[in-house]
Amino acid sequence: MLDVGTTAPSFNLPDQNGKFHSLEEYRGKKIVLYFYPKDNTAGCTKQACGFGELYPLFTEKNAVVIGISKDSVASHKRFEQKYNLPFTILSDTELSAIQAYDVWKEKKNYGKVSMGVVRTTYLIDENGIIVKSVGKVKAAENPAQMLGEL
């Protein structure tokens, strides 16, 4: 996990519609940048739907919500449509941002060890500086937690 006070790493990734987004285009806004393991899984769906429900409150606070996983653009599009998600979901199939933000880690599941995305959320200020980093995220609680941080 990256330290508070450091400059957030830049990225240039496609969203659920295939449009590319960079960190720099969000200067002047707060960014809730959350990394999650996989579209359409229980925890990830709870987290995304929570951000979706609270999204108007984030925009009132001049903040954007951006989700990133290693799923494809097509997978993100299906996820967005199924749950009517109002925010940007970026596809990082090459793991460039996932590794830059230090969320690609060894995970253990039922004794099996594999590499994967560890659910992590960053709050980035208007100047691109990380002001809060949350590891060991509880998916259902994270959206309200991050709204509280704003």
Coordinates of C-alpha atoms in Angstrom, one line a residue:
M1 CA 0.0 0.0 0.0
L2 CA 1.2 3.5 -0.8
D3 CA 1.9 6.0 1.9
V4 CA -0.2 9.0 2.7
G5 CA 1.5 12.2 1.5
T6 CA 3.0 10.6 -1.6
T7 CA 2.0 11.6 -5.2
A8 CA -0.5 9.2 -6.6
P9 CA 0.9 7.3 -9.6
S10 CA -0.3 8.3 -13.0
F11 CA -2.4 6.0 -15.1
N12 CA -4.0 5.9 -18.5
L13 CA -6.6 3.1 -18.7
P14 CA -9.8 2.4 -20.6
D15 CA -13.2 2.6 -18.9
Q16 CA -16.3 0.4 -19.4
N17 CA -17.0 2.2 -22.7
G18 CA -13.4 1.9 -24.0
K19 CA -12.6 5.6 -23.4
F20 CA -9.2 6.2 -21.8
H21 CA -8.8 8.1 -18.6
S22 CA -5.7 9.5 -16.9
L23 CA -5.2 10.6 -13.3
E24 CA -4.4 14.1 -14.5
E25 CA -7.8 14.8 -16.0
Y26 CA -9.2 14.8 -12.5
R27 CA -7.0 17.6 -11.1
G28 CA -9.1 19.9 -9.1
K29 CA -11.3 17.1 -7.8
K30 CA -11.0 14.7 -5.0
I31 CA -10.7 11.1 -6.2
V32 CA -11.9 8.0 -4.4
L33 CA -9.8 5.4 -6.2
Y34 CA -10.7 1.8 -5.2
F35 CA -9.1 -1.4 -6.4
Y36 CA -11.2 -4.6 -6.3
P37 CA -10.6 -8.2 -7.3
K38 CA -13.4 -9.1 -9.7
D39 CA -16.6 -7.9 -11.3
N40 CA -19.9 -9.7 -10.3
T41 CA -18.5 -11.3 -7.1
A42 CA -20.4 -10.9 -3.8
G43 CA -18.0 -8.4 -2.1
C44 CA -17.2 -6.5 -5.2
T45 CA -20.8 -6.1 -6.1
K46 CA -21.7 -4.8 -2.5
Q47 CA -18.9 -2.3 -2.7
A48 CA -19.8 -1.1 -6.2
C49 CA -23.5 -0.8 -5.4
G50 CA -22.7 1.1 -2.2
F51 CA -20.6 3.6 -4.2
G52 CA -23.4 3.8 -6.7
E53 CA -26.0 4.6 -4.1
L54 CA -23.9 7.2 -2.5
Y55 CA -22.5 8.7 -5.7
P56 CA -24.7 11.9 -5.6
L57 CA -23.2 12.7 -2.2
F58 CA -19.7 12.2 -3.5
T59 CA -20.3 14.6 -6.4
E60 CA -21.7 17.2 -3.9
K61 CA -18.3 17.1 -2.2
N62 CA -16.5 17.6 -5.6
A63 CA -15.3 14.0 -5.6
V64 CA -15.3 11.3 -8.2
V65 CA -15.3 7.6 -7.6
I66 CA -13.2 5.4 -9.8
G67 CA -13.0 1.6 -9.6
I68 CA -10.1 -0.4 -11.0
S69 CA -9.8 -4.2 -11.5
K70 CA -8.0 -6.4 -14.0
D71 CA -11.3 -7.4 -15.6
S72 CA -11.8 -6.5 -19.3
V73 CA -13.7 -3.5 -20.7
A74 CA -16.5 -5.8 -21.8
S75 CA -16.8 -7.3 -18.3
H76 CA -16.9 -3.8 -16.8
K77 CA -19.6 -2.8 -19.2
R78 CA -21.8 -5.8 -18.2
F79 CA -21.1 -5.0 -14.5
E80 CA -22.1 -1.4 -15.0
Q81 CA -25.3 -2.3 -16.8
K82 CA -26.4 -5.0 -14.5
Y83 CA -26.1 -2.8 -11.4
N84 CA -26.7 0.6 -13.1
L85 CA -23.4 1.9 -11.8
P86 CA -23.0 5.7 -12.3
F87 CA -19.2 6.0 -12.0
T88 CA -16.1 5.1 -14.0
I89 CA -14.7 1.6 -13.9
L90 CA -11.2 1.2 -15.4
S91 CA -9.8 -2.0 -16.9
D92 CA -6.2 -2.7 -16.0
T93 CA -5.6 -6.1 -17.7
E94 CA -1.8 -5.3 -17.9
L95 CA -1.7 -4.6 -14.1
S96 CA 0.1 -1.3 -14.6
A97 CA -1.9 0.8 -12.1
I98 CA -2.6 -2.2 -9.9
Q99 CA 1.1 -2.7 -9.5
A100 CA 1.9 1.0 -9.3
Y101 CA -0.5 1.4 -6.4
D102 CA 0.9 -1.7 -4.7
V103 CA -2.3 -3.8 -4.5
W104 CA -1.1 -6.9 -6.4
K105 CA -0.2 -9.3 -3.6
E106 CA 0.0 -12.9 -2.6
K107 CA -3.3 -14.1 -1.3
K108 CA -4.4 -17.3 0.5
N109 CA -7.8 -18.8 -0.1
Y110 CA -8.6 -22.2 1.5
G111 CA -4.9 -22.9 1.8
K112 CA -4.2 -22.1 -1.9
V113 CA -1.7 -19.4 -2.5
S114 CA -2.1 -17.1 -5.6
M115 CA -1.5 -13.6 -6.7
G116 CA -4.4 -11.1 -6.9
V117 CA -5.7 -7.7 -6.2
V118 CA -6.1 -6.9 -2.5
R119 CA -9.1 -4.7 -2.0
T120 CA -7.7 -1.2 -1.3
T121 CA -9.1 2.3 -1.4
Y122 CA -7.2 5.6 -1.8
L123 CA -8.4 9.1 -1.3
I124 CA -6.5 11.5 -3.5
D125 CA -6.7 15.2 -3.1
E126 CA -7.2 17.9 -5.8
N127 CA -3.4 18.1 -6.4
G128 CA -2.9 14.4 -6.9
I129 CA -1.6 13.6 -3.4
I130 CA -2.7 10.5 -1.5
V131 CA -4.4 11.8 1.7
K132 CA -5.9 8.5 2.9
S133 CA -5.2 4.9 2.2
V134 CA -7.4 2.0 3.4
G135 CA -6.2 -1.6 3.3
K136 CA -8.1 -4.7 4.5
V137 CA -11.3 -2.9 3.2
K138 CA -14.7 -4.2 4.3
A139 CA -16.5 -4.1 1.0
A140 CA -20.0 -3.2 2.3
E141 CA -18.7 -0.5 4.7
N142 CA -16.1 1.1 2.4
P143 CA -18.4 3.5 0.5
A144 CA -19.8 5.1 3.6
Q145 CA -16.4 5.1 5.2
M146 CA -14.9 7.0 2.3
L147 CA -17.8 9.5 2.2
G148 CA -17.0 10.2 5.8
E149 CA -13.4 10.8 5.0
L150 CA -14.4 13.6 2.6

